[in-house]
Short mmCIF file of C-alpha atoms in Angstrom, two decimals:
data_model
loop_
_atom_site.label_atom_id
_atom_site.label_comp_id
_atom_site.label_asym_id
_atom_site.label_seq_id
_atom_site.Cartn_x
_atom_site.Cartn_y
_atom_site.Cartn_z
CA UNK A 21 37.30 66.30 76.17
CA UNK A 22 34.30 68.33 74.85
CA UNK A 23 30.96 66.33 74.88
CA UNK A 24 30.40 65.27 70.45
CA UNK A 25 27.60 67.34 70.19
CA UNK A 26 28.54 70.69 71.97
CA UNK A 27 31.28 71.00 68.77
CA UNK A 28 30.55 72.59 66.04
CA UNK A 29 29.58 70.50 62.86
CA UNK A 30 32.45 71.68 60.99
CA UNK A 31 34.90 70.26 63.74
CA UNK A 32 32.88 67.25 64.38
CA UNK A 33 33.07 66.34 60.19
CA UNK A 34 36.40 67.23 60.31
CA UNK A 35 37.05 64.47 63.11
CA UNK A 36 34.94 61.88 61.57
CA UNK A 37 37.29 62.20 58.04
CA UNK A 38 40.48 61.69 60.28
CA UNK A 39 38.67 58.93 61.81
CA UNK A 40 38.21 57.38 58.29
CA UNK A 41 41.63 57.65 57.46
CA UNK A 42 42.88 56.23 60.59
CA UNK A 43 40.96 53.37 59.52
CA UNK A 44 42.05 53.27 56.03
CA UNK A 45 45.85 53.37 57.23
CA UNK A 46 44.86 50.18 59.50
CA UNK A 47 43.19 48.11 56.65
CA UNK A 48 46.06 48.85 54.48
CA UNK A 49 48.67 48.17 56.99
CA UNK A 50 49.47 44.24 57.12
CA UNK A 51 46.64 43.17 54.88
CA UNK A 52 47.62 42.05 50.94
CA UNK A 53 44.98 44.12 48.76
CA UNK A 54 43.99 42.69 45.05
CA UNK A 55 44.45 45.14 42.55
CA UNK A 56 40.57 45.32 42.11
CA UNK A 57 40.24 46.23 45.41
CA UNK A 58 42.87 48.85 45.29
CA UNK A 59 41.61 50.24 42.12
CA UNK A 60 38.12 50.50 44.26
CA UNK A 61 39.30 52.31 47.32
CA UNK A 62 41.13 54.96 45.01
CA UNK A 63 38.23 55.45 43.07
CA UNK A 64 36.53 56.01 46.78
CA UNK A 65 39.44 58.58 47.53
CA UNK A 66 39.39 60.30 44.51
CA UNK A 67 36.08 61.39 45.39
CA UNK A 68 36.83 62.58 49.28
CA UNK A 69 40.60 63.94 49.50
CA UNK A 70 40.86 64.80 45.34
CA UNK A 71 37.23 66.85 45.04
CA UNK A 72 35.29 67.02 48.48
CA UNK A 73 38.37 68.36 50.58
CA UNK A 74 39.54 70.54 48.18
CA UNK A 75 35.74 72.84 48.08
CA UNK A 76 35.68 72.08 52.10
CA UNK A 77 38.48 73.89 52.72
CA UNK A 78 37.77 76.32 49.68
CA UNK A 79 34.01 77.13 51.85
CA UNK A 80 36.67 77.42 54.66
CA UNK A 81 38.43 80.24 53.06
CA UNK A 82 35.22 81.98 52.38
CA UNK A 83 33.78 81.96 56.08
CA UNK A 84 36.72 83.21 57.45
CA UNK A 85 35.47 86.69 56.54
CA UNK A 86 31.61 86.11 57.99
CA UNK A 87 32.55 87.62 61.57
CA UNK A 88 34.44 90.65 62.89
CA UNK A 89 36.87 89.63 64.75
CA UNK A 90 40.02 90.82 66.91
CA UNK A 91 43.54 89.48 67.16
CA UNK A 92 44.77 88.74 70.92
CA UNK A 93 47.76 90.46 70.13
CA UNK A 94 46.21 93.27 68.76
CA UNK A 95 47.34 92.96 65.25
CA UNK A 96 45.15 93.16 61.98
CA UNK A 97 43.35 90.06 61.70
CA UNK A 98 42.91 90.67 57.89
CA UNK A 99 46.18 90.12 57.70
CA UNK A 100 45.84 86.49 59.64
CA UNK A 101 42.45 85.85 56.96
CA UNK A 102 44.56 86.90 54.53
CA UNK A 103 47.46 84.53 54.92
CA UNK A 104 45.63 81.46 56.27
CA UNK A 105 43.10 81.99 52.85
CA UNK A 106 46.04 81.66 50.77
CA UNK A 107 47.49 78.50 52.57
CA UNK A 108 44.01 76.75 52.46
CA UNK A 109 43.98 77.78 48.85
CA UNK A 110 47.28 76.16 48.02
CA UNK A 111 46.38 73.23 49.65
CA UNK A 112 43.22 72.88 47.72
CA UNK A 113 45.53 73.04 44.58
CA UNK A 114 47.41 70.68 46.09
CA UNK A 115 44.95 68.45 46.71
CA UNK A 116 43.63 67.83 42.94
CA UNK A 117 46.99 67.03 42.09
CA UNK A 118 46.49 64.20 44.20
CA UNK A 119 43.24 63.48 42.37
CA UNK A 120 45.47 63.44 39.10
CA UNK A 121 48.00 61.21 40.63
CA UNK A 122 45.19 59.08 42.31
CA UNK A 123 43.19 58.65 38.73
CA UNK A 124 46.64 57.99 36.88
CA UNK A 125 46.90 55.00 39.84
CA UNK A 126 43.52 53.99 39.23
CA UNK A 127 43.58 53.34 35.53
CA UNK A 128 47.10 51.82 35.72
CA UNK A 129 45.31 48.78 37.68
CA UNK A 130 42.00 48.94 35.46
CA UNK A 131 40.99 45.76 34.25
CA UNK A 132 42.63 43.80 36.35
CA UNK A 133 42.47 40.34 38.59
CA UNK A 134 44.13 38.91 41.05
CA UNK A 135 44.69 35.52 42.08
CA UNK A 136 46.86 34.01 45.22
CA UNK A 137 50.67 33.77 44.39
CA UNK A 138 51.61 30.53 45.44
CA UNK A 139 54.69 31.70 47.20
CA UNK A 140 52.81 33.59 49.54
CA UNK A 141 50.64 32.89 52.75
CA UNK A 142 48.47 35.04 54.14
#
């Protein structure tokens, strides 16, 4: 395993994002979560997944053409860059659709308050 300090910033930031998603999965897996807390979590996710991640993917596309590269197999690197750029652009667009769905879910929960149901125990 490479020392984290020797990894490029973009790789470290991506790893941190994955760690944050692991924490979200763990936090939401077994606990009952109040609607107002889900509402707040959705707001954070919209900002990260629906806004910052698509922007970051588009920034990665821009950086793909910054270096003169060669493919190990001798093929034209421009083709690989174009294909990767297309896939990253499509992923960014899909994440913007995720933002829309998160917004709709958050809107549906607006104004909710929660009290423990008598038939549920924690």
